[in-house]
PDB file of C-alpha atoms and ligand atoms in Angstrom:
ATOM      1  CA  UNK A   1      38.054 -77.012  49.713  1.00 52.00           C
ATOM      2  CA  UNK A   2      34.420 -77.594  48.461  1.00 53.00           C
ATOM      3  CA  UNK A   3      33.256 -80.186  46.182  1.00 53.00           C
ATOM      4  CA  UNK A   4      31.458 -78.355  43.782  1.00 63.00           C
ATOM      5  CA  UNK A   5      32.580 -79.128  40.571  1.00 74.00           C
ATOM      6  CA  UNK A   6      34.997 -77.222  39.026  1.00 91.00           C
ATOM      7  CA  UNK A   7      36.195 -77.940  35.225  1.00 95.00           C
ATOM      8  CA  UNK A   8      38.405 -76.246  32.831  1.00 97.00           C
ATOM      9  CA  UNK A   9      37.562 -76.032  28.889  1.00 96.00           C
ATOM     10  CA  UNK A  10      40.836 -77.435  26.966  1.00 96.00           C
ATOM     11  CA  UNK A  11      40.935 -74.881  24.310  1.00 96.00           C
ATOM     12  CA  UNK A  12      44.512 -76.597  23.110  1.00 94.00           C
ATOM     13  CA  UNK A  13      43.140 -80.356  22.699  1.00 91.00           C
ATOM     14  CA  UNK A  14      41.217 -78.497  19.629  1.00 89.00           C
ATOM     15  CA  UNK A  15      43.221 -76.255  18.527  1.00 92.00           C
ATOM     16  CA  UNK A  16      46.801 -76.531  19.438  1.00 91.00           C
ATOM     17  CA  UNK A  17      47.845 -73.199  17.595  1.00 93.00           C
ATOM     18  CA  UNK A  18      45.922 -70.809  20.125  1.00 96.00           C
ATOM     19  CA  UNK A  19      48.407 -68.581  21.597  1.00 97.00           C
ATOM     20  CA  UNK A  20      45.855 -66.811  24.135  1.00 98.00           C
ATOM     21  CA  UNK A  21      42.322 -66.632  25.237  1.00 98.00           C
ATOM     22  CA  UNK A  22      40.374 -64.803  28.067  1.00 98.00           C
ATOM     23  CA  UNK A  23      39.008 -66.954  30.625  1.00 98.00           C
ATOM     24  CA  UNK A  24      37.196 -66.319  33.700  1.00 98.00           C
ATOM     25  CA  UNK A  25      38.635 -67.267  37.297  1.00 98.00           C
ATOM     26  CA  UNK A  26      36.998 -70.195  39.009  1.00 97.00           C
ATOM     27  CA  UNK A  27      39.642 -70.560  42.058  1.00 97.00           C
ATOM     28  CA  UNK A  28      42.728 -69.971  43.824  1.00 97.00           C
ATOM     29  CA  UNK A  29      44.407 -72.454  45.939  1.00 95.00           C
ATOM     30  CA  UNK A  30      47.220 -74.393  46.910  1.00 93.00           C
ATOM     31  CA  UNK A  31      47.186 -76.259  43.022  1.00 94.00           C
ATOM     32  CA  UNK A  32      47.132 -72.655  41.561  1.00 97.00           C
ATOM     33  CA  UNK A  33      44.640 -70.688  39.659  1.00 98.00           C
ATOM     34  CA  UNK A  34      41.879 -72.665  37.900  1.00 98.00           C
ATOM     35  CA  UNK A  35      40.233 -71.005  35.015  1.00 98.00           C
ATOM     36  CA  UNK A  36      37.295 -71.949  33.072  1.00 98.00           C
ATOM     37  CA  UNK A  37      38.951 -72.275  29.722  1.00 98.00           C
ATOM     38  CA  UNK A  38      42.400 -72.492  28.701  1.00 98.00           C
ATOM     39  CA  UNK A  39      45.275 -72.309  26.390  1.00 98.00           C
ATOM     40  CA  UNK A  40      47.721 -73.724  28.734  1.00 98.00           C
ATOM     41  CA  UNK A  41      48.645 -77.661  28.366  1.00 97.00           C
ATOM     42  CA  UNK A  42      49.161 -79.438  31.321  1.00 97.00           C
ATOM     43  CA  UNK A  43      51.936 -81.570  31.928  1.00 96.00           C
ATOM     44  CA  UNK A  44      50.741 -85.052  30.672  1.00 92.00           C
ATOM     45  CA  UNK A  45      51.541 -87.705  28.539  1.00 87.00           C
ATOM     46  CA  UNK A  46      55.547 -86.860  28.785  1.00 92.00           C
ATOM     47  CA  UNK A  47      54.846 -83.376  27.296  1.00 94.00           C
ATOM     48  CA  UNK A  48      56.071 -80.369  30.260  1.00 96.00           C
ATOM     49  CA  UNK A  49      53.230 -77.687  30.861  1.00 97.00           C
ATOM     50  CA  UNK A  50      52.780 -74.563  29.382  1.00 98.00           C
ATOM     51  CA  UNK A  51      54.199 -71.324  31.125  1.00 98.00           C
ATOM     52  CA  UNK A  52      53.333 -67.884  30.535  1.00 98.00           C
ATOM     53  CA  UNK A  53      51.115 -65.139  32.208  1.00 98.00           C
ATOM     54  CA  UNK A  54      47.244 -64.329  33.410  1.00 98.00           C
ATOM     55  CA  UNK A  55      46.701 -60.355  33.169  1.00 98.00           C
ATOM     56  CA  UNK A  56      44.148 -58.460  33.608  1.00 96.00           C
ATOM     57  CA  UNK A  57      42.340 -55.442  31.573  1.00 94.00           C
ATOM     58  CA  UNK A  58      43.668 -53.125  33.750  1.00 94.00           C
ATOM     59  CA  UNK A  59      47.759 -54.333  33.309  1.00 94.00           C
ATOM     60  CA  UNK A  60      47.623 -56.725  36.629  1.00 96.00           C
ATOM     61  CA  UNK A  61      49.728 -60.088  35.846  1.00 97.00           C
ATOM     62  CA  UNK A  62      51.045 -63.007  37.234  1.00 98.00           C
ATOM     63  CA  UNK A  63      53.752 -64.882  36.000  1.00 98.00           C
ATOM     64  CA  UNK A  64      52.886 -68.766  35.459  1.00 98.00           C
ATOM     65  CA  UNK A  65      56.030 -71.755  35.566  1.00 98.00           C
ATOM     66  CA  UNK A  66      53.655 -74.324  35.394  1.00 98.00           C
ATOM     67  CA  UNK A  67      51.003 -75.894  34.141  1.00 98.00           C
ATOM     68  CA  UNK A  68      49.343 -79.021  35.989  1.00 98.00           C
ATOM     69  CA  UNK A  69      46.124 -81.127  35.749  1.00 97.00           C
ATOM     70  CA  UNK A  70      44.818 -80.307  39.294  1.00 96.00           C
ATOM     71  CA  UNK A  71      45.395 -83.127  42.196  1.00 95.00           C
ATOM     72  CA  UNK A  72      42.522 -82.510  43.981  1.00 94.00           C
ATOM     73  CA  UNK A  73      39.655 -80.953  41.163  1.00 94.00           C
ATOM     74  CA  UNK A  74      39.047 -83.930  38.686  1.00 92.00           C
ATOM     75  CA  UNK A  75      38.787 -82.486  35.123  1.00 94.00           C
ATOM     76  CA  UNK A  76      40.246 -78.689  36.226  1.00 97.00           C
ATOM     77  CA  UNK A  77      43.598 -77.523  35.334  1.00 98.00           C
ATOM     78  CA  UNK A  78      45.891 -75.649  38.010  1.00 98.00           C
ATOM     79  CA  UNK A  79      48.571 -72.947  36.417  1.00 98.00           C
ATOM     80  CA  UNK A  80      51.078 -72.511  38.986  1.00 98.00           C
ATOM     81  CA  UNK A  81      52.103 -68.663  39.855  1.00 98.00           C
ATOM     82  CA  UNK A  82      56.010 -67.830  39.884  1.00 97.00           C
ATOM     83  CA  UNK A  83      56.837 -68.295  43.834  1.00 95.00           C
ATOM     84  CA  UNK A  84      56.270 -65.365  45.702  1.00 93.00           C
ATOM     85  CA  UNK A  85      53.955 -63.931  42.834  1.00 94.00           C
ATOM     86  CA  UNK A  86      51.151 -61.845  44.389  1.00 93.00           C
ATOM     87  CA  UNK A  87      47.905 -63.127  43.589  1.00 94.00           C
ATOM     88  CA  UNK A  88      45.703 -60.523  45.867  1.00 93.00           C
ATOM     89  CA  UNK A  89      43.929 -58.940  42.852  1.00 94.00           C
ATOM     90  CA  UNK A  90      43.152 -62.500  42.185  1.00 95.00           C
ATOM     91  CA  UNK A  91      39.386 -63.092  43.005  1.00 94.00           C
ATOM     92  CA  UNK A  92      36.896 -65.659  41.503  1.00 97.00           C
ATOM     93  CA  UNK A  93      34.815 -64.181  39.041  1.00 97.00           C
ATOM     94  CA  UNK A  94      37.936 -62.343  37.747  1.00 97.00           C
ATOM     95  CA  UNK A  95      38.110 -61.747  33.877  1.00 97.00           C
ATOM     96  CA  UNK A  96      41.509 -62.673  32.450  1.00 98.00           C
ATOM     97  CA  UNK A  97      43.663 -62.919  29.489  1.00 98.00           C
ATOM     98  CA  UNK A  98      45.885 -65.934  29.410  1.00 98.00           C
ATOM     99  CA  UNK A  99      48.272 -66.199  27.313  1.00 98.00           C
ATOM    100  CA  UNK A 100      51.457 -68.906  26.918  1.00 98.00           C
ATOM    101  CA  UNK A 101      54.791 -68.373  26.370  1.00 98.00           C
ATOM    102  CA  UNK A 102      54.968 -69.146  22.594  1.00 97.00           C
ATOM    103  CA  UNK A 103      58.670 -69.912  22.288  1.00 97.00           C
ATOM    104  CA  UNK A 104      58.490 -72.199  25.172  1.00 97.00           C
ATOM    105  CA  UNK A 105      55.231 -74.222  23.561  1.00 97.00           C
ATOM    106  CA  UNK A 106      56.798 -73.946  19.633  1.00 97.00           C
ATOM    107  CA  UNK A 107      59.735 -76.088  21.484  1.00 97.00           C
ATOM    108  CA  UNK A 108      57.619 -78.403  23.010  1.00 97.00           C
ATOM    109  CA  UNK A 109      55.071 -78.775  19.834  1.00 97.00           C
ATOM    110  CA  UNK A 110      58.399 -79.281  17.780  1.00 97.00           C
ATOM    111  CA  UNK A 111      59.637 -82.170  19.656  1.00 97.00           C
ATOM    112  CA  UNK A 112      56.921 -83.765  20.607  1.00 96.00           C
ATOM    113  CA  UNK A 113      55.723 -84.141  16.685  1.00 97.00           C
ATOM    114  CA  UNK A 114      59.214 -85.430  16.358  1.00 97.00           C
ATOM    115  CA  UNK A 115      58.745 -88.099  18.800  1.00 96.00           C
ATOM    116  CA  UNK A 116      56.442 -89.071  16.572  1.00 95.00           C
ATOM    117  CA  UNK A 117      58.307 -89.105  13.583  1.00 96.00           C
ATOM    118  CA  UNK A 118      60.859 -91.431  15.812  1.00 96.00           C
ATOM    119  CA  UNK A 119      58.084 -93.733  16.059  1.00 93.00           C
ATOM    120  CA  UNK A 120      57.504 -94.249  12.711  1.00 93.00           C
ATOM    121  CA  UNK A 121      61.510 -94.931  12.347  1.00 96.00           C
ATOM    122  CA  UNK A 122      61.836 -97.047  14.832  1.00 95.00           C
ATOM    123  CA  UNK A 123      58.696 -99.818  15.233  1.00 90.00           C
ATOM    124  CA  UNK A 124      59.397-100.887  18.538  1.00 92.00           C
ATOM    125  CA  UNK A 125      56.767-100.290  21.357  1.00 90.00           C
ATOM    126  CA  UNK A 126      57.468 -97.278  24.013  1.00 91.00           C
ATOM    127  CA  UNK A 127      57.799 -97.534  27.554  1.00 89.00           C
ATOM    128  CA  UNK A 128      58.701 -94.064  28.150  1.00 91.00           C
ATOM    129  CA  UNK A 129      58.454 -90.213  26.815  1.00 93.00           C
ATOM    130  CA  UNK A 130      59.890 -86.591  27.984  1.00 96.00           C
ATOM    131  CA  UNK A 131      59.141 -83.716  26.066  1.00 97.00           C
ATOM    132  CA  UNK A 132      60.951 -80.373  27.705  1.00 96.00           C
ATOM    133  CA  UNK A 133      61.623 -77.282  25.365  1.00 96.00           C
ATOM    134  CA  UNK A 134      65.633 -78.065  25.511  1.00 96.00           C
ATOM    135  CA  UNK A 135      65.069 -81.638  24.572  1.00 97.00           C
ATOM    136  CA  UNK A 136      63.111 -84.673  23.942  1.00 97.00           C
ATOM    137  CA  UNK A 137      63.862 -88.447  24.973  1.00 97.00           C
ATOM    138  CA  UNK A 138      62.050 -91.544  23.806  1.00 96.00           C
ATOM    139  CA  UNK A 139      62.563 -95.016  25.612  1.00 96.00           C
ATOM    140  CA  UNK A 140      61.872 -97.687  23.080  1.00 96.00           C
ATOM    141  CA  UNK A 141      61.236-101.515  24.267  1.00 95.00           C
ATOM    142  CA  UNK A 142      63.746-103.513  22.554  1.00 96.00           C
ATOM    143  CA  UNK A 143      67.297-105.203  22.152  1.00 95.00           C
ATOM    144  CA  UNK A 144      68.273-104.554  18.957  1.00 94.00           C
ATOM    145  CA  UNK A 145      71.092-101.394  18.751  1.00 93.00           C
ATOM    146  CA  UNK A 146      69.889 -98.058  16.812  1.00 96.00           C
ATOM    147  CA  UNK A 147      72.303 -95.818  14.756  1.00 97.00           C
ATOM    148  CA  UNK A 148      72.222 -91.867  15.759  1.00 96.00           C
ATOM    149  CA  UNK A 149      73.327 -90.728  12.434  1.00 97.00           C
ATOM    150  CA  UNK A 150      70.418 -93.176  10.368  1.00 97.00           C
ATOM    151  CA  UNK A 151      67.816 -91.758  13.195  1.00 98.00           C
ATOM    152  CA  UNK A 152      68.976 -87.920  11.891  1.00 98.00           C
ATOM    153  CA  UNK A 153      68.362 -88.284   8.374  1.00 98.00           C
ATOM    154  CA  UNK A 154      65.334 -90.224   9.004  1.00 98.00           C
ATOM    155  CA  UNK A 155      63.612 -87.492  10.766  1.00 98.00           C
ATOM    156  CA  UNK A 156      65.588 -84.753   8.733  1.00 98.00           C
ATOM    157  CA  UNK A 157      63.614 -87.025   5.330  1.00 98.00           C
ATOM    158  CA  UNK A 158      60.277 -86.956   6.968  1.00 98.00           C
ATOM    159  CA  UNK A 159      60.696 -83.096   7.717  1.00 98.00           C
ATOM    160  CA  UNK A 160      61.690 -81.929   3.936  1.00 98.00           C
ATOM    161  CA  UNK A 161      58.085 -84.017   3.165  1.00 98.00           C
ATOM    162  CA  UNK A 162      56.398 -81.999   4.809  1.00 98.00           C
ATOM    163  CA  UNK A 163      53.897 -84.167   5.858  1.00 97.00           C
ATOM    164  CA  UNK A 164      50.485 -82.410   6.987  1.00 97.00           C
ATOM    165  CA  UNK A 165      49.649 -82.891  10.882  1.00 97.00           C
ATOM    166  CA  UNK A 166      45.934 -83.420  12.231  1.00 95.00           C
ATOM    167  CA  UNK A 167      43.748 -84.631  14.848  1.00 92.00           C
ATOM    168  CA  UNK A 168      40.992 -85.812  14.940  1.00 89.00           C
ATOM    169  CA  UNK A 169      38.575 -87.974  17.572  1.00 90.00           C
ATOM    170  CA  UNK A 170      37.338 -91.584  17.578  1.00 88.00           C
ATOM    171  CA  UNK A 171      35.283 -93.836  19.208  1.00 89.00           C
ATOM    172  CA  UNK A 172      36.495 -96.220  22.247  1.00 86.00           C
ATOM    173  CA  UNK A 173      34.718 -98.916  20.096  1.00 87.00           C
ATOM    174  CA  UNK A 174      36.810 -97.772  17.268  1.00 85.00           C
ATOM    175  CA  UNK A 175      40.225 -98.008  19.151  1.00 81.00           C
ATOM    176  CA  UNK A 176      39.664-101.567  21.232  1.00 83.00           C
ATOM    177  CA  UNK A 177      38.848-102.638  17.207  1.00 83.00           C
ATOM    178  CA  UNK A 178      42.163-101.605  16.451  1.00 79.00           C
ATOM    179  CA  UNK A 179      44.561-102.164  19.488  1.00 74.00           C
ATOM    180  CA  UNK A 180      48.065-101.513  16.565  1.00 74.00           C
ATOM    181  CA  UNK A 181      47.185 -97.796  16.934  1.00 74.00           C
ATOM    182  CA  UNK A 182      48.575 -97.896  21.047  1.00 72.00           C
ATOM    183  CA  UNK A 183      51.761 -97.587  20.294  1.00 69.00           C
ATOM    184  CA  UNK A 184      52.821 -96.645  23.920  1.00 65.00           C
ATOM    185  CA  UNK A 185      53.508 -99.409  26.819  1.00 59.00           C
ATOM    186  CA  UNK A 186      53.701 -97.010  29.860  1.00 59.00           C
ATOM    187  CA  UNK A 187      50.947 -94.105  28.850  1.00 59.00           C
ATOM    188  CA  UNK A 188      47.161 -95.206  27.691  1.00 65.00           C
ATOM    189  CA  UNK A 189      45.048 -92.802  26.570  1.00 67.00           C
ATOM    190  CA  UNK A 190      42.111 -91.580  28.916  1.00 68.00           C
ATOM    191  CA  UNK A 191      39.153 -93.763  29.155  1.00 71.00           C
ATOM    192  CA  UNK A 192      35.309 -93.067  29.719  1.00 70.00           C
ATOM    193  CA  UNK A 193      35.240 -90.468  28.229  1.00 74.00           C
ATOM    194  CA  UNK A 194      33.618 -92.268  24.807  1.00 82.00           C
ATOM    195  CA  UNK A 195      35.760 -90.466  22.404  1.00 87.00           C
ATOM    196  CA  UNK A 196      39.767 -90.728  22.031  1.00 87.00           C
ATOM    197  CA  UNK A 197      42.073 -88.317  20.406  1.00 88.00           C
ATOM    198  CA  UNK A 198      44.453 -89.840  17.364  1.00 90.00           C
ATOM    199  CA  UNK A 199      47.417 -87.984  16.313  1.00 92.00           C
ATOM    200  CA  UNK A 200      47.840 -88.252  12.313  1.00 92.00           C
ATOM    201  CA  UNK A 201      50.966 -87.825  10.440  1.00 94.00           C
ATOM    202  CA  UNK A 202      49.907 -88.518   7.058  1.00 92.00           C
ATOM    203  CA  UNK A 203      51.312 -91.468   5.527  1.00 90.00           C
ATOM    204  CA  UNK A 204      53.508 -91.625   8.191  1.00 91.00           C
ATOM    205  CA  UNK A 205      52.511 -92.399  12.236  1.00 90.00           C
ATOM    206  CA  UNK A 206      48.665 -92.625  13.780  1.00 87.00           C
ATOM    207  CA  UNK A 207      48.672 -92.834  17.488  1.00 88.00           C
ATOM    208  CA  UNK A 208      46.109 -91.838  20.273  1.00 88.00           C
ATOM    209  CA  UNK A 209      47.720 -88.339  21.716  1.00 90.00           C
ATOM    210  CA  UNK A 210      46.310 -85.594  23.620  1.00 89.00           C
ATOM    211  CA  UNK A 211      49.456 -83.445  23.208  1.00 93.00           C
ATOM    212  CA  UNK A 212      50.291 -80.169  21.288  1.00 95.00           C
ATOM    213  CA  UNK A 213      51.921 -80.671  17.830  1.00 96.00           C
ATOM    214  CA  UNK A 214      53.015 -78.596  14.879  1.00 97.00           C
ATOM    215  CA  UNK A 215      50.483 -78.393  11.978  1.00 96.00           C
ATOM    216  CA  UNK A 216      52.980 -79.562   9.392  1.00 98.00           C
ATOM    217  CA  UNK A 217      56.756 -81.835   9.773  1.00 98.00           C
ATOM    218  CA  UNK A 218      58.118 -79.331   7.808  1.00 98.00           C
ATOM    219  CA  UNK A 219      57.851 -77.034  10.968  1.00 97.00           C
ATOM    220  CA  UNK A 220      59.842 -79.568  13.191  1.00 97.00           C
ATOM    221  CA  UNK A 221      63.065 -78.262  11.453  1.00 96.00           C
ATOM    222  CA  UNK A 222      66.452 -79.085  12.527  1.00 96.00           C
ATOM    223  CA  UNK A 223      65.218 -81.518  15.118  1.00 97.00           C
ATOM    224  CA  UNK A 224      68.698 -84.428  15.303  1.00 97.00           C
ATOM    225  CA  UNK A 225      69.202 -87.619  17.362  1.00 98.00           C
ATOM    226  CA  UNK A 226      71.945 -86.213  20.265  1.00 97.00           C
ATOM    227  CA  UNK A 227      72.460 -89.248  21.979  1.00 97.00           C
ATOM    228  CA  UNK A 228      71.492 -93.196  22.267  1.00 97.00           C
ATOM    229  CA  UNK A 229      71.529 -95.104  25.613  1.00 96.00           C
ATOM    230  CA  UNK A 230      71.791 -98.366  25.968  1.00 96.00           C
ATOM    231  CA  UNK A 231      69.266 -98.321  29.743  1.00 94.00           C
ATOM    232  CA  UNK A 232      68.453-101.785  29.825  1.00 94.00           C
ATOM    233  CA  UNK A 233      68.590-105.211  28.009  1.00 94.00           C
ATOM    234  CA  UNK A 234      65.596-104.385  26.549  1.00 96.00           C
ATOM    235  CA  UNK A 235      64.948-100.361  26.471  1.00 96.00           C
ATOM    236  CA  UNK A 236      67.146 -97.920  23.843  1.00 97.00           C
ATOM    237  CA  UNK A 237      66.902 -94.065  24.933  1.00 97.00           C
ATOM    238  CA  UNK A 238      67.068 -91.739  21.987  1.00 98.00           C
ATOM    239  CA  UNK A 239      67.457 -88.077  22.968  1.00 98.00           C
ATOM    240  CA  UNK A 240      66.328 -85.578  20.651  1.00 98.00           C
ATOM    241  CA  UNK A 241      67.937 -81.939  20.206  1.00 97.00           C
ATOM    242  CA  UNK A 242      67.650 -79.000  18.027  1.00 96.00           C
ATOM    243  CA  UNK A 243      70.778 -79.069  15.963  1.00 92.00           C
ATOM    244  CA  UNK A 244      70.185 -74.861  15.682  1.00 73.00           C
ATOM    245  CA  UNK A 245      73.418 -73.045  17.617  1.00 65.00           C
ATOM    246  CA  UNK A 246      71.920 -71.468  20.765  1.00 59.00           C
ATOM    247  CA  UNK A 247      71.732 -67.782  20.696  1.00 56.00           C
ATOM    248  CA  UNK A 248      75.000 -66.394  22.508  1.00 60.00           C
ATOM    249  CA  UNK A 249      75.717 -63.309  24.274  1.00 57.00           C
ATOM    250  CA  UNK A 250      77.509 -60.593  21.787  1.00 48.00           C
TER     251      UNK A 250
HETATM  252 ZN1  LIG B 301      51.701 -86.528  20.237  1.00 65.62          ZN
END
């Protein structure tokens, strides 16, 4: 592998409701295809990756499970093909449209601005965070025992507000002035980079976050406190689910 440096746009960190974009290929290798831009979010910050499919003009696709920040090209993001998945036609240089599986992401952007909401319920600091699109878990730091039921209508209150839901990007100087905002023990946000990204629910939760979000708590729907876990002395698990039947079969 060469060094030159290889970096992918992060169309999502912007704007989070971008389904697809075209995007030109940079690389194939063993991390998976690096484009130039992106609408695919990379697992990070307890949120999965995106999945979904590259294709090109001429009807050419490849399936993508996966979305990763890439181990070995600083600042480039890898999608990772379905195994097996012939990437031949594949060539850097190659014009693309990628586009994520929206279903998949509407899960994820539900939950994770849920997790929020959970914050706001529960002022305890966080040591942990998984965001998948069947469910969501949130490890909060503390002894004290939580009731599953109170959680529910908490978040089911804060979703009937219909609270609006923005980002927006502020100084390093600006966050070390107010250290409150890090409400996470285990995941900082990125340094050096001069600028950090906050996560607003108005008039309810403001947090650095570089995930993808719903614009609006309304969206979040019938998002319900599953389970709570007792994992340690001091850390309380809540598990999110959507309380929506699954779609069966006839
Ligand atoms: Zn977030």
């Amino acid at each position: 592998m060469n060094n030159t440096p290889m970096t992918t746009d992060e169309l999502f960190r912007d704007d989070a409701t971008l389904l697809q974009c075209t995007a030109t290929v940079l690389a194939i290798d063993d991390g998976g295809v690096v484009l130039d831009r992106t609408v695919f979010y990379p697992l990070g910050g307890g949120q999965a990756g995106d999945a979904g499919l590259l294709q090109a003009d001429d009807g050419r696709s490849v399936a993508i499970v996966d979305t990763r920040k890439h181990k070995e090209r600083p600042g480039a993001i890898a999608h990772v093909p379905a195994p097996g998945a012939d990437l031949s036609w594949l060539q850097p240089g190659q014009r693309v449209t990628a586009q994520i599986d929206a279903a998949r992401r509407q899960a994820h952007a539900r939950f994770h601005t849920a997790t929020h909401l959970l914050c706001a319920l529960v002022p305890h600091p966080v040591d942990g965070c998984s965001i998948t699109a069947g469910y969501a878990r949130l490890d909060f730091h503390m002894s004290e025992p939580l009731d599953k039921d109170t959680l529910s209508a908490g978040i089911a209150r804060l979703v009937a507000e219909a609270h609006p839901v923005r980002h927006r990007w502020i100084s390093e100087d600006e966050l070390d002035a107010n250290p409150g905002l890090v409400r996470s023990m285990s995941v900082q946000p990125p340094r050096g980079l001069g600028r950090v990204r906050v996560l607003e629910i108005e008039g309810v939760d403001l947090q650095p976050c570089g995930g993808t979000h719903v614009t609006n708590t309304a969206e979040v729907g019938t998002v319900v406190v599953t389970k709570i876990e007792k994992k340690s002395a001091m850390t309380r698990r809540v598990v999110l689910g959507f309380a929506e039947p699954a779609a069966r079969p006839g």
